[in-house]
Amino acid sequence: MRILVTGVGGQLGHDCSIVLGDRGHDVLAPTHSELDICDPGAVDSYFDVNRPGVVIHCAAYTAVDKAEDETELCRKVNVDGTRNIAVNCARYDIPMVYISTDYVFNGSGDRPWEPDDATEPINAYGLSKRDGETEVLKNAKHFIVRISWVFGINGNNFIKTMRRLSETRDTVNVVDDQYGSPTYTKDLAELLADMIVTDRYGIYHAHNEGVCTWADVAEETFRDSGLGTKVNRITTDQYPMKAKRPMNSRMTTDLLVKNGFRRLPDWKDALARYISELDG
Ligand SMILES: NC(=O)c1ccc[n+]([C@@H]2O[C@H](COP(=O)([O-])OP(=O)(O)OC[C@H]3O[C@@H](n4cnc5c(N)ncnc54)[C@H](OP(=O)(O)O)[C@@H]3O)[C@@H](O)[C@H]2O)c1
């Protein structure tokens, strides 16, 4: 299969291109400088010249706090850029995988979100990703895959930040009242590779199994890394940030199983493998 992966310079795109290549696919992996998804003419001609058979769209504006000030740029990438890709998928009648986020939900309550629950983003980034979903939904051949708390080798993430902080601090304050599940890009890339060879389209939730808080992730990171750094558990109110975060990011992954896909391994298992990858 000829697969276009956008965002290869980031965490998920990087691992997708490796996993798909290992499975023998013909992977088209343009970097941001090779293909700016915000340039409709460039996207049109990229499709005309390269003729992908499916697209995994990982490119995005992901700076959640900066998005509150750079809302226009964020929407240009996440809404207009996504539309440019979706329009071409429609033009060539090919499937599109769009990577979305737990931030499409408002974070109320403590029930895990179902894929068909009403969306109500509470920050500019979440709103842009939800509006990107709307563009993708115009095509019948869509996989919208909502993920959360992403970590991968190629880029910055919470786990790398914790390990860096541990170099200068004995104790780190970490928020302990937001609930969700981390997603290891290597595991997710395997799932996406399974999905694209099917026609089981729809809106999915996918992340490593198990629910935790950021403080739990930090503690496990220090343990797996053999570091003695302690975690001081604090509340969201004690750590003000520019963009509001959903308190409840639990999401059900039942649809994966119902539609014949495998759930991702437990988050602690994923984190241990990731720490080995970082240290390897
Ligand atoms: N990170 C998370 O915790 C998280 C959580 C839930 C969902 N997601 C979603 O998961 C997907 C993958 O996230 P990630 O963490 O792998 O993202 P990432 O590491 O920030 O990578 C995003 C990539 O998109 C590229 N990009 C930005 N603007 C572009 C443009 N106009 N044209 C082409 N490429 C462009 C970036 O290139 P430059 O760096 O050169 O700009 C970067 O390589 C995204 O859709 C994101 O919204 C992420």
PDB file of N, CA, C and O and ligand atoms in Angstrom, residues 7 9-13 32 35-38 57-62 77 99-102 125 129 147-150 154, ligand 1:
ATOM      1  N   GLY A   7       3.375  14.805   9.304  1.00  0.00           N
ATOM      2  CA  GLY A   7       3.900  15.019  10.660  1.00  0.00           C
ATOM      3  C   GLY A   7       5.018  14.064  11.044  1.00  0.00           C
ATOM      4  O   GLY A   7       5.180  13.758  12.230  1.00  0.00           O
ATOM      5  N   GLY A   9       8.036  14.587  11.334  1.00  0.00           N
ATOM      6  CA  GLY A   9       9.026  15.211  12.205  1.00  0.00           C
ATOM      7  C   GLY A   9       8.581  15.215  13.662  1.00  0.00           C
ATOM      8  O   GLY A   9       9.315  15.662  14.542  1.00  0.00           O
ATOM      9  N   GLY A  10       7.405  14.707  13.949  1.00  0.00           N
ATOM     10  CA  GLY A  10       6.880  14.694  15.315  1.00  0.00           C
ATOM     11  C   GLY A  10       6.914  13.292  15.921  1.00  0.00           C
ATOM     12  O   GLY A  10       7.511  12.370  15.359  1.00  0.00           O
ATOM     13  N   GLN A  11       6.243  13.147  17.054  1.00  0.00           N
ATOM     14  CA  GLN A  11       6.309  11.883  17.806  1.00  0.00           C
ATOM     15  C   GLN A  11       5.607  10.734  17.063  1.00  0.00           C
ATOM     16  O   GLN A  11       6.199   9.691  16.776  1.00  0.00           O
ATOM     17  N   LEU A  12       4.348  10.929  16.741  1.00  0.00           N
ATOM     18  CA  LEU A  12       3.565   9.823  16.169  1.00  0.00           C
ATOM     19  C   LEU A  12       3.925   9.552  14.709  1.00  0.00           C
ATOM     20  O   LEU A  12       4.072   8.391  14.305  1.00  0.00           O
ATOM     21  N   GLY A  13       4.061  10.618  13.920  1.00  0.00           N
ATOM     22  CA  GLY A  13       4.391  10.438  12.505  1.00  0.00           C
ATOM     23  C   GLY A  13       5.679   9.656  12.332  1.00  0.00           C
ATOM     24  O   GLY A  13       5.790   8.778  11.470  1.00  0.00           O
ATOM     25  N   HIS A  32       7.670  18.816   7.283  1.00  0.00           N
ATOM     26  CA  HIS A  32       6.935  20.091   7.223  1.00  0.00           C
ATOM     27  C   HIS A  32       7.479  20.967   6.093  1.00  0.00           C
ATOM     28  O   HIS A  32       6.710  21.557   5.331  1.00  0.00           O
ATOM     29  N   LEU A  35       6.332  19.517   2.680  1.00  0.00           N
ATOM     30  CA  LEU A  35       4.907  19.687   2.399  1.00  0.00           C
ATOM     31  C   LEU A  35       4.241  20.451   3.535  1.00  0.00           C
ATOM     32  O   LEU A  35       4.070  19.921   4.644  1.00  0.00           O
ATOM     33  N   ASP A  36       3.882  21.695   3.255  1.00  0.00           N
ATOM     34  CA  ASP A  36       3.148  22.505   4.233  1.00  0.00           C
ATOM     35  C   ASP A  36       1.657  22.236   4.014  1.00  0.00           C
ATOM     36  O   ASP A  36       1.101  22.631   2.982  1.00  0.00           O
ATOM     37  N   ILE A  37       1.028  21.599   4.969  1.00  0.00           N
ATOM     38  CA  ILE A  37      -0.386  21.219   4.782  1.00  0.00           C
ATOM     39  C   ILE A  37      -1.307  22.436   4.710  1.00  0.00           C
ATOM     40  O   ILE A  37      -2.461  22.311   4.309  1.00  0.00           O
ATOM     41  N   CYS A  38      -0.802  23.596   5.097  1.00  0.00           N
ATOM     42  CA  CYS A  38      -1.619  24.821   5.029  1.00  0.00           C
ATOM     43  C   CYS A  38      -1.662  25.406   3.629  1.00  0.00           C
ATOM     44  O   CYS A  38      -2.414  26.362   3.391  1.00  0.00           O
ATOM     45  N   HIS A  57      -2.893  11.146   8.985  1.00  0.00           N
ATOM     46  CA  HIS A  57      -2.635  12.573   9.169  1.00  0.00           C
ATOM     47  C   HIS A  57      -2.248  12.860  10.623  1.00  0.00           C
ATOM     48  O   HIS A  57      -3.112  13.013  11.490  1.00  0.00           O
ATOM     49  N   CYS A  58      -0.939  12.920  10.861  1.00  0.00           N
ATOM     50  CA  CYS A  58      -0.429  13.172  12.222  1.00  0.00           C
ATOM     51  C   CYS A  58       0.027  14.610  12.412  1.00  0.00           C
ATOM     52  O   CYS A  58       0.263  15.036  13.547  1.00  0.00           O
ATOM     53  N   ALA A  59       0.227  15.354  11.334  1.00  0.00           N
ATOM     54  CA  ALA A  59       0.716  16.731  11.467  1.00  0.00           C
ATOM     55  C   ALA A  59      -0.320  17.577  12.184  1.00  0.00           C
ATOM     56  O   ALA A  59      -1.522  17.463  11.925  1.00  0.00           O
ATOM     57  N   ALA A  60       0.143  18.410  13.079  1.00  0.00           N
ATOM     58  CA  ALA A  60      -0.782  19.271  13.826  1.00  0.00           C
ATOM     59  C   ALA A  60      -0.013  20.363  14.538  1.00  0.00           C
ATOM     60  O   ALA A  60       1.199  20.257  14.740  1.00  0.00           O
ATOM     61  N   TYR A  61      -0.732  21.387  14.908  1.00  0.00           N
ATOM     62  CA  TYR A  61      -0.237  22.394  15.851  1.00  0.00           C
ATOM     63  C   TYR A  61      -0.581  21.838  17.228  1.00  0.00           C
ATOM     64  O   TYR A  61      -1.763  21.650  17.541  1.00  0.00           O
ATOM     65  N   THR A  62       0.439  21.550  18.063  1.00  0.00           N
ATOM     66  CA  THR A  62       0.182  20.825  19.315  1.00  0.00           C
ATOM     67  C   THR A  62       0.570  21.602  20.580  1.00  0.00           C
ATOM     68  O   THR A  62       0.551  21.034  21.670  1.00  0.00           O
ATOM     69  N   VAL A  77      -3.515  25.410  10.925  1.00  0.00           N
ATOM     70  CA  VAL A  77      -2.904  24.074  10.763  1.00  0.00           C
ATOM     71  C   VAL A  77      -3.949  22.976  11.017  1.00  0.00           C
ATOM     72  O   VAL A  77      -4.115  22.062  10.201  1.00  0.00           O
ATOM     73  N   ILE A  99      -5.808  11.941  13.468  1.00  0.00           N
ATOM     74  CA  ILE A  99      -5.498  11.745  14.886  1.00  0.00           C
ATOM     75  C   ILE A  99      -6.087  12.910  15.681  1.00  0.00           C
ATOM     76  O   ILE A  99      -5.723  14.070  15.456  1.00  0.00           O
ATOM     77  N   SER A 100      -6.984  12.589  16.574  1.00  0.00           N
ATOM     78  CA  SER A 100      -7.618  13.621  17.391  1.00  0.00           C
ATOM     79  C   SER A 100      -7.254  13.409  18.866  1.00  0.00           C
ATOM     80  O   SER A 100      -6.275  12.718  19.179  1.00  0.00           O
ATOM     81  N   THR A 101      -8.018  13.989  19.734  1.00  0.00           N
ATOM     82  CA  THR A 101      -7.559  14.134  21.128  1.00  0.00           C
ATOM     83  C   THR A 101      -8.690  14.047  22.148  1.00  0.00           C
ATOM     84  O   THR A 101      -9.854  14.351  21.833  1.00  0.00           O
ATOM     85  N   ASP A 102      -8.325  13.675  23.366  1.00  0.00           N
ATOM     86  CA  ASP A 102      -9.261  13.725  24.498  1.00  0.00           C
ATOM     87  C   ASP A 102      -9.714  15.167  24.762  1.00  0.00           C
ATOM     88  O   ASP A 102     -10.736  15.382  25.413  1.00  0.00           O
ATOM     89  N   TYR A 125      -6.889  24.831  21.407  1.00  0.00           N
ATOM     90  CA  TYR A 125      -6.344  23.653  20.722  1.00  0.00           C
ATOM     91  C   TYR A 125      -7.425  22.582  20.548  1.00  0.00           C
ATOM     92  O   TYR A 125      -7.617  22.041  19.457  1.00  0.00           O
ATOM     93  N   LYS A 129      -8.975  20.996  17.065  1.00  0.00           N
ATOM     94  CA  LYS A 129      -8.934  19.558  16.738  1.00  0.00           C
ATOM     95  C   LYS A 129     -10.353  19.035  16.494  1.00  0.00           C
ATOM     96  O   LYS A 129     -10.584  18.213  15.614  1.00  0.00           O
ATOM     97  N   ILE A 147      -6.675  10.180  20.829  1.00  0.00           N
ATOM     98  CA  ILE A 147      -5.641   9.640  21.700  1.00  0.00           C
ATOM     99  C   ILE A 147      -5.370  10.654  22.811  1.00  0.00           C
ATOM    100  O   ILE A 147      -5.934  11.758  22.805  1.00  0.00           O
ATOM    101  N   SER A 148      -4.525  10.315  23.776  1.00  0.00           N
ATOM    102  CA  SER A 148      -4.298  11.216  24.913  1.00  0.00           C
ATOM    103  C   SER A 148      -2.884  11.045  25.465  1.00  0.00           C
ATOM    104  O   SER A 148      -2.292   9.965  25.349  1.00  0.00           O
ATOM    105  N   TRP A 149      -2.344  12.097  26.025  1.00  0.00           N
ATOM    106  CA  TRP A 149      -1.102  12.058  26.809  1.00  0.00           C
ATOM    107  C   TRP A 149      -0.001  11.277  26.077  1.00  0.00           C
ATOM    108  O   TRP A 149       0.502  10.260  26.561  1.00  0.00           O
ATOM    109  N   VAL A 150       0.359  11.787  24.908  1.00  0.00           N
ATOM    110  CA  VAL A 150       1.215  11.044  23.973  1.00  0.00           C
ATOM    111  C   VAL A 150       2.694  11.075  24.370  1.00  0.00           C
ATOM    112  O   VAL A 150       3.208  12.113  24.783  1.00  0.00           O
ATOM    113  N   ASN A 154      10.538  10.591  19.289  1.00  0.00           N
ATOM    114  CA  ASN A 154      10.917  11.729  18.437  1.00  0.00           C
ATOM    115  C   ASN A 154      10.153  13.013  18.774  1.00  0.00           C
ATOM    116  O   ASN A 154       9.237  13.392  18.063  1.00  0.00           O
TER     117      ASN A 154
HETATM  118  N1  LIG B   1       1.100  15.228  22.035  1.00  0.00           N
HETATM  119  C1  LIG B   1      -0.022  14.855  22.698  1.00  0.00           C
HETATM  120  O1  LIG B   1      -0.019  14.700  23.946  1.00  0.00           O
HETATM  121  C2  LIG B   1      -1.294  14.576  21.939  1.00  0.00           C
HETATM  122  C3  LIG B   1      -2.446  14.211  22.652  1.00  0.00           C
HETATM  123  C4  LIG B   1      -3.616  13.920  21.931  1.00  0.00           C
HETATM  124  C5  LIG B   1      -3.619  14.006  20.563  1.00  0.00           C
HETATM  125  N2  LIG B   1      -2.499  14.386  19.894  1.00  0.00           N
HETATM  126  C6  LIG B   1      -2.537  14.469  18.424  1.00  0.00           C
HETATM  127  O2  LIG B   1      -1.714  13.435  17.931  1.00  0.00           O
HETATM  128  C7  LIG B   1      -1.114  13.838  16.698  1.00  0.00           C
HETATM  129  C8  LIG B   1       0.380  13.624  16.768  1.00  0.00           C
HETATM  130  O3  LIG B   1       0.897  14.373  17.855  1.00  0.00           O
HETATM  131  P1  LIG B   1       2.462  14.472  18.126  1.00  0.00           P
HETATM  132  O4  LIG B   1       2.651  14.577  19.597  1.00  0.00           O
HETATM  133  O5  LIG B   1       3.182  13.422  17.350  1.00  0.00           O
HETATM  134  O6  LIG B   1       2.764  15.918  17.478  1.00  0.00           O
HETATM  135  P2  LIG B   1       4.150  16.663  17.347  1.00  0.00           P
HETATM  136  O7  LIG B   1       5.250  15.839  17.927  1.00  0.00           O
HETATM  137  O8  LIG B   1       3.942  18.057  17.845  1.00  0.00           O
HETATM  138  O9  LIG B   1       4.361  16.709  15.762  1.00  0.00           O
HETATM  139  C9  LIG B   1       3.522  17.442  14.940  1.00  0.00           C
HETATM  140  C10 LIG B   1       4.194  17.553  13.587  1.00  0.00           C
HETATM  141  O10 LIG B   1       3.345  18.301  12.714  1.00  0.00           O
HETATM  142  C11 LIG B   1       4.171  19.145  11.943  1.00  0.00           C
HETATM  143  N3  LIG B   1       3.465  20.290  11.409  1.00  0.00           N
HETATM  144  C12 LIG B   1       2.989  21.378  12.064  1.00  0.00           C
HETATM  145  N4  LIG B   1       2.457  22.249  11.207  1.00  0.00           N
HETATM  146  C13 LIG B   1       2.585  21.715   9.958  1.00  0.00           C
HETATM  147  C14 LIG B   1       2.249  22.139   8.661  1.00  0.00           C
HETATM  148  N5  LIG B   1       1.642  23.323   8.466  1.00  0.00           N
HETATM  149  N6  LIG B   1       2.534  21.331   7.617  1.00  0.00           N
HETATM  150  C15 LIG B   1       3.159  20.157   7.807  1.00  0.00           C
HETATM  151  N7  LIG B   1       3.516  19.688   9.022  1.00  0.00           N
HETATM  152  C16 LIG B   1       3.234  20.462  10.093  1.00  0.00           C
HETATM  153  C17 LIG B   1       5.261  19.584  12.916  1.00  0.00           C
HETATM  154  O11 LIG B   1       6.359  20.061  12.216  1.00  0.00           O
HETATM  155  P3  LIG B   1       7.210  21.311  12.862  1.00  0.00           P
HETATM  156  O12 LIG B   1       7.678  20.840  14.184  1.00  0.00           O
HETATM  157  O13 LIG B   1       8.271  21.526  11.846  1.00  0.00           O
HETATM  158  O14 LIG B   1       6.228  22.434  12.948  1.00  0.00           O
HETATM  159  C18 LIG B   1       5.549  18.252  13.634  1.00  0.00           C
HETATM  160  O15 LIG B   1       6.504  17.501  12.927  1.00  0.00           O
HETATM  161  C19 LIG B   1      -1.563  15.290  16.472  1.00  0.00           C
HETATM  162  O16 LIG B   1      -2.665  15.290  15.604  1.00  0.00           O
HETATM  163  C20 LIG B   1      -1.999  15.750  17.844  1.00  0.00           C
HETATM  164  O17 LIG B   1      -2.995  16.751  17.761  1.00  0.00           O
HETATM  165  C21 LIG B   1      -1.335  14.656  20.546  1.00  0.00           C
END
